[in-house]
Amino acid sequence: MNPGGVGFANGGSLVKEVVYDRETILTRVGELAREIEGVYSAEDRLLLVGVLKGAFIFLSDLARALRIPAQIDFISVSSYGDGQVSSGRVRIEQHPRMPVEGRNVLLVEDIVDSGITLDQVVSLLLEWGAATVETCALLHKRIASPDHEPRFVGFDAPNVFLVGYGLDHAEDFRHLPYIASL
Ligand code: PRP
């Protein structure tokens, strides 16, 4: 066993190269938290909605970096199946458990690729009566221009298949503490 080591991360499946190491990610997550605190105050009763599964690690680090009160919920959507190419459609698998009506929602996404997930989920949150909806995306490939551009972006990411820190390929690699290319 060589847990966590590049090249041995997933039972022999190899990652090609570390693109963002853990320290780089955590530094940027702290900066994003400061940016978010510049926009929201305690009175806004911020509701963080993480997009499962990919955003679960990013959301947990971001929430702990925030110095304003926030509540947390999740929405589960699926667009890619087990392949590397977007199917072009988003399926809602689990709605947020809390009512979003009247809330200031910050949607927390791991990556904007085609932008389809972001656009569809933001539209849904607005349909469900959220007072405001902004998005914080850790990674943005800048290959699409979503109707609802994320207000907070961690990194402009290279257009390669990325895994780790929540991102998967066929459900593997999510547990890696860094982001790597395949
Ligand atoms: C991935 C990722 C984003 C979405 C981005 O989710 O986590 O939510 O795709 O792609 P898009 O901009 O082309 O819509 P995925 O559907 O693979 O599910 P997962 O989060 O459970 O891995």
mmCIF file of C-alpha atoms and ligand atoms in Angstrom:
data_model
loop_
_atom_site.group_PDB
_atom_site.id
_atom_site.type_symbol
_atom_site.label_atom_id
_atom_site.label_comp_id
_atom_site.label_asym_id
_atom_site.label_seq_id
_atom_site.Cartn_x
_atom_site.Cartn_y
_atom_site.Cartn_z
ATOM 1 C CA MET A 1 0.000 0.000 0.000
ATOM 2 C CA ASN A 2 1.031 3.555 -0.710
ATOM 3 C CA PRO A 3 -2.036 5.630 0.214
ATOM 4 C CA GLY A 4 -2.089 9.152 -1.179
ATOM 5 C CA GLY A 5 0.980 8.730 -3.324
ATOM 6 C CA VAL A 6 0.770 9.991 -6.897
ATOM 7 C CA GLY A 7 0.619 7.039 -9.231
ATOM 8 C CA PHE A 8 -0.712 4.701 -6.575
ATOM 9 C CA ALA A 9 -3.758 6.757 -5.734
ATOM 10 C CA ASN A 10 -6.372 4.352 -6.869
ATOM 11 C CA GLY A 11 -5.435 0.737 -6.796
ATOM 12 C CA GLY A 12 -2.894 1.122 -9.557
ATOM 13 C CA SER A 13 -4.724 3.679 -11.729
ATOM 14 C CA LEU A 14 -2.332 6.501 -12.454
ATOM 15 C CA VAL A 15 -2.839 10.218 -12.269
ATOM 16 C CA LYS A 16 -0.664 12.096 -14.721
ATOM 17 C CA GLU A 17 0.373 15.184 -12.796
ATOM 18 C CA VAL A 18 -0.620 17.231 -9.760
ATOM 19 C CA VAL A 19 -2.194 20.455 -11.041
ATOM 20 C CA TYR A 20 -3.110 22.070 -7.687
ATOM 21 C CA ASP A 21 -1.499 20.743 -4.524
ATOM 22 C CA ARG A 22 -3.216 20.781 -1.164
ATOM 23 C CA GLU A 23 -1.461 23.905 0.094
ATOM 24 C CA THR A 24 -2.284 25.880 -3.052
ATOM 25 C CA ILE A 25 -5.927 24.835 -2.814
ATOM 26 C CA LEU A 26 -6.270 25.725 0.867
ATOM 27 C CA THR A 27 -4.623 29.125 0.392
ATOM 28 C CA ARG A 28 -7.058 29.935 -2.403
ATOM 29 C CA VAL A 29 -10.039 28.622 -0.415
ATOM 30 C CA GLY A 30 -9.081 31.062 2.373
ATOM 31 C CA GLU A 31 -8.935 33.919 -0.139
ATOM 32 C CA LEU A 32 -12.346 32.943 -1.531
ATOM 33 C CA ALA A 33 -13.779 32.998 1.991
ATOM 34 C CA ARG A 34 -12.482 36.566 2.454
ATOM 35 C CA GLU A 35 -14.075 37.553 -0.906
ATOM 36 C CA ILE A 36 -17.391 36.036 0.148
ATOM 37 C CA GLU A 37 -17.268 37.809 3.528
ATOM 38 C CA GLY A 38 -16.875 41.072 1.576
ATOM 39 C CA VAL A 39 -20.251 40.499 -0.056
ATOM 40 C CA TYR A 40 -22.398 38.878 2.639
ATOM 41 C CA SER A 41 -22.971 39.834 6.264
ATOM 42 C CA ALA A 42 -24.479 37.900 9.155
ATOM 43 C CA GLU A 43 -27.876 39.504 8.452
ATOM 44 C CA ASP A 44 -27.965 37.829 5.024
ATOM 45 C CA ARG A 45 -28.409 34.378 6.637
ATOM 46 C CA LEU A 46 -26.258 32.843 3.937
ATOM 47 C CA LEU A 47 -27.249 29.367 2.763
ATOM 48 C CA LEU A 48 -24.441 27.362 1.176
ATOM 49 C CA VAL A 49 -25.755 24.743 -1.239
ATOM 50 C CA GLY A 50 -23.140 22.251 -2.341
ATOM 51 C CA VAL A 51 -23.524 20.364 -5.602
ATOM 52 C CA LEU A 52 -22.957 16.678 -4.876
ATOM 53 C CA LYS A 53 -20.958 14.787 -5.144
ATOM 54 C CA GLY A 54 -18.062 16.770 -6.522
ATOM 55 C CA ALA A 55 -18.271 19.792 -4.205
ATOM 56 C CA PHE A 56 -18.347 17.961 -0.879
ATOM 57 C CA ILE A 57 -14.679 18.480 0.024
ATOM 58 C CA PHE A 58 -14.501 22.039 -1.309
ATOM 59 C CA LEU A 59 -17.675 22.965 0.594
ATOM 60 C CA SER A 60 -16.356 21.519 3.838
ATOM 61 C CA ASP A 61 -13.101 23.510 3.585
ATOM 62 C CA LEU A 62 -14.849 26.694 2.408
ATOM 63 C CA ALA A 63 -17.475 26.550 5.166
ATOM 64 C CA ARG A 64 -14.771 26.194 7.816
ATOM 65 C CA ALA A 65 -12.818 29.124 6.359
ATOM 66 C CA LEU A 66 -15.833 31.475 6.484
ATOM 67 C CA ARG A 67 -16.042 33.877 9.419
ATOM 68 C CA ILE A 68 -19.714 34.703 8.902
ATOM 69 C CA PRO A 69 -22.586 32.448 9.935
ATOM 70 C CA ALA A 70 -23.851 30.153 7.228
ATOM 71 C CA GLN A 71 -26.215 27.239 6.934
ATOM 72 C CA ILE A 72 -25.419 24.259 4.738
ATOM 73 C CA ASP A 73 -27.443 22.087 2.409
ATOM 74 C CA PHE A 74 -26.808 20.000 -0.688
ATOM 75 C CA ILE A 75 -28.323 19.312 -4.056
ATOM 76 C CA SER A 76 -27.457 16.145 -5.876
ATOM 77 C CA VAL A 77 -27.281 16.250 -9.643
ATOM 78 C CA SER A 78 -25.765 14.031 -12.219
ATOM 79 C CA SER A 79 -24.724 14.830 -15.749
ATOM 80 C CA TYR A 80 -21.692 12.784 -16.691
ATOM 81 C CA GLY A 81 -22.481 9.194 -15.742
ATOM 82 C CA ASP A 82 -19.252 7.239 -15.859
ATOM 83 C CA GLY A 83 -17.858 8.824 -19.010
ATOM 84 C CA GLN A 84 -15.576 11.780 -19.634
ATOM 85 C CA VAL A 85 -17.985 13.694 -21.876
ATOM 86 C CA SER A 86 -21.000 15.660 -20.675
ATOM 87 C CA SER A 87 -24.359 14.169 -21.582
ATOM 88 C CA GLY A 88 -25.738 17.707 -21.952
ATOM 89 C CA ARG A 89 -28.509 17.135 -19.422
ATOM 90 C CA VAL A 90 -28.682 17.454 -15.663
ATOM 91 C CA ARG A 91 -30.765 15.072 -13.592
ATOM 92 C CA ILE A 92 -31.796 16.207 -10.103
ATOM 93 C CA GLU A 93 -31.286 13.243 -7.806
ATOM 94 C CA GLN A 94 -31.810 14.961 -4.468
ATOM 95 C CA HIS A 95 -33.353 18.344 -3.760
ATOM 96 C CA PRO A 96 -32.095 20.580 -0.942
ATOM 97 C CA ARG A 97 -33.768 19.554 2.310
ATOM 98 C CA MET A 98 -34.218 23.147 3.487
ATOM 99 C CA PRO A 99 -36.627 25.567 1.803
ATOM 100 C CA VAL A 100 -34.638 27.980 -0.347
ATOM 101 C CA GLU A 101 -37.504 30.444 -0.679
ATOM 102 C CA GLY A 102 -36.402 33.907 0.394
ATOM 103 C CA ARG A 103 -32.853 32.752 1.138
ATOM 104 C CA ASN A 104 -29.552 34.190 -0.040
ATOM 105 C CA VAL A 105 -28.068 31.098 -1.642
ATOM 106 C CA LEU A 106 -24.421 30.589 -2.496
ATOM 107 C CA LEU A 107 -24.180 27.589 -4.787
ATOM 108 C CA VAL A 108 -20.874 25.795 -4.231
ATOM 109 C CA GLU A 109 -19.540 23.926 -7.284
ATOM 110 C CA ASP A 110 -16.291 22.066 -7.749
ATOM 111 C CA ILE A 111 -15.922 22.768 -11.469
ATOM 112 C CA VAL A 112 -17.541 24.635 -14.342
ATOM 113 C CA ASP A 113 -16.946 22.639 -17.494
ATOM 114 C CA SER A 114 -19.747 22.994 -20.063
ATOM 115 C CA GLY A 115 -21.589 25.239 -17.586
ATOM 116 C CA ILE A 116 -24.773 23.186 -18.026
ATOM 117 C CA THR A 117 -24.976 22.114 -14.375
ATOM 118 C CA LEU A 118 -24.430 25.639 -13.109
ATOM 119 C CA ASP A 119 -27.037 27.208 -15.396
ATOM 120 C CA GLN A 120 -29.657 24.571 -14.709
ATOM 121 C CA VAL A 121 -29.190 24.532 -10.935
ATOM 122 C CA VAL A 122 -29.127 28.336 -10.612
ATOM 123 C CA SER A 123 -32.325 28.541 -12.683
ATOM 124 C CA LEU A 124 -33.970 25.955 -10.445
ATOM 125 C CA LEU A 125 -32.975 27.754 -7.241
ATOM 126 C CA LEU A 126 -34.456 30.980 -8.609
ATOM 127 C CA GLU A 127 -37.602 29.097 -9.669
ATOM 128 C CA TRP A 128 -37.891 27.763 -6.134
ATOM 129 C CA GLY A 129 -37.946 31.341 -4.846
ATOM 130 C CA ALA A 130 -34.413 32.002 -3.616
ATOM 131 C CA ALA A 131 -34.000 35.736 -2.927
ATOM 132 C CA THR A 132 -30.507 35.788 -4.438
ATOM 133 C CA VAL A 133 -28.310 33.120 -6.007
ATOM 134 C CA GLU A 134 -24.566 33.465 -6.529
ATOM 135 C CA THR A 135 -22.071 30.734 -7.306
ATOM 136 C CA CYS A 136 -18.652 29.922 -5.950
ATOM 137 C CA ALA A 137 -16.779 27.515 -8.232
ATOM 138 C CA LEU A 138 -13.367 26.196 -7.267
ATOM 139 C CA LEU A 139 -12.420 25.554 -10.892
ATOM 140 C CA HIS A 140 -13.599 27.182 -14.122
ATOM 141 C CA LYS A 141 -12.317 25.814 -17.406
ATOM 142 C CA ARG A 142 -13.430 28.970 -19.287
ATOM 143 C CA ILE A 143 -14.559 26.879 -22.242
ATOM 144 C CA ALA A 144 -18.170 27.952 -21.774
ATOM 145 C CA SER A 145 -19.927 31.192 -20.956
ATOM 146 C CA PRO A 146 -22.789 30.203 -18.676
ATOM 147 C CA ASP A 147 -25.786 32.540 -18.455
ATOM 148 C CA HIS A 148 -25.082 32.677 -14.707
ATOM 149 C CA GLU A 149 -21.324 33.258 -14.468
ATOM 150 C CA PRO A 150 -19.946 32.326 -11.044
ATOM 151 C CA ARG A 151 -19.246 35.371 -8.888
ATOM 152 C CA PHE A 152 -16.402 33.675 -7.036
ATOM 153 C CA VAL A 153 -13.864 31.479 -8.868
ATOM 154 C CA GLY A 154 -10.892 29.697 -7.343
ATOM 155 C CA PHE A 155 -8.787 28.891 -10.370
ATOM 156 C CA ASP A 156 -9.043 29.183 -14.157
ATOM 157 C CA ALA A 157 -8.383 25.531 -14.852
ATOM 158 C CA PRO A 158 -6.700 23.882 -17.830
ATOM 159 C CA ASN A 159 -9.007 22.064 -20.239
ATOM 160 C CA VAL A 160 -7.926 18.577 -19.207
ATOM 161 C CA PHE A 161 -9.749 15.900 -17.234
ATOM 162 C CA LEU A 162 -9.205 16.688 -13.551
ATOM 163 C CA VAL A 163 -9.675 14.423 -10.543
ATOM 164 C CA GLY A 164 -9.200 14.637 -6.810
ATOM 165 C CA TYR A 165 -10.442 16.944 -4.019
ATOM 166 C CA GLY A 166 -13.991 15.717 -4.742
ATOM 167 C CA LEU A 167 -13.701 15.322 -8.522
ATOM 168 C CA ASP A 168 -13.957 11.808 -9.869
ATOM 169 C CA HIS A 169 -13.543 9.586 -12.829
ATOM 170 C CA ALA A 170 -16.060 6.741 -12.648
ATOM 171 C CA GLU A 171 -16.269 7.419 -8.873
ATOM 172 C CA ASP A 172 -12.524 6.974 -8.338
ATOM 173 C CA PHE A 173 -10.014 9.585 -7.122
ATOM 174 C CA ARG A 174 -12.461 11.786 -5.142
ATOM 175 C CA HIS A 175 -10.513 11.189 -1.935
ATOM 176 C CA LEU A 176 -7.224 12.673 -3.144
ATOM 177 C CA PRO A 177 -6.244 15.787 -1.165
ATOM 178 C CA TYR A 178 -4.899 17.427 -4.346
ATOM 179 C CA ILE A 179 -6.227 17.979 -7.893
ATOM 180 C CA ALA A 180 -4.494 16.065 -10.656
ATOM 181 C CA SER A 181 -4.879 15.455 -14.375
ATOM 182 C CA LEU A 182 -5.633 12.007 -15.740
HETATM 183 C C1 PRP B 1 -19.428 17.293 -12.484
HETATM 184 C C2 PRP B 1 -18.941 18.385 -11.562
HETATM 185 C C3 PRP B 1 -19.901 19.511 -11.796
HETATM 186 C C4 PRP B 1 -20.329 19.294 -13.234
HETATM 187 C C5 PRP B 1 -19.661 20.305 -14.121
HETATM 188 O O1 PRP B 1 -20.445 16.617 -11.820
HETATM 189 O O2 PRP B 1 -18.931 17.957 -10.231
HETATM 190 O O3 PRP B 1 -21.018 19.461 -10.941
HETATM 191 O O4 PRP B 1 -19.921 17.986 -13.603
HETATM 192 O O5 PRP B 1 -19.873 20.015 -15.475
HETATM 193 P P1 PRP B 1 -20.668 20.950 -16.474
HETATM 194 O O6 PRP B 1 -20.177 22.370 -16.256
HETATM 195 O O7 PRP B 1 -20.274 20.403 -17.829
HETATM 196 O O8 PRP B 1 -22.118 20.801 -16.213
HETATM 197 P P2 PRP B 1 -20.914 15.147 -12.209
HETATM 198 O O9 PRP B 1 -22.188 15.218 -12.980
HETATM 199 O O10 PRP B 1 -19.769 14.410 -12.833
HETATM 200 O O11 PRP B 1 -21.310 14.486 -10.838
HETATM 201 P P3 PRP B 1 -20.446 14.360 -9.501
HETATM 202 O O12 PRP B 1 -20.314 15.763 -8.947
HETATM 203 O O13 PRP B 1 -21.250 13.468 -8.659
HETATM 204 O O14 PRP B 1 -19.101 13.783 -9.874
#
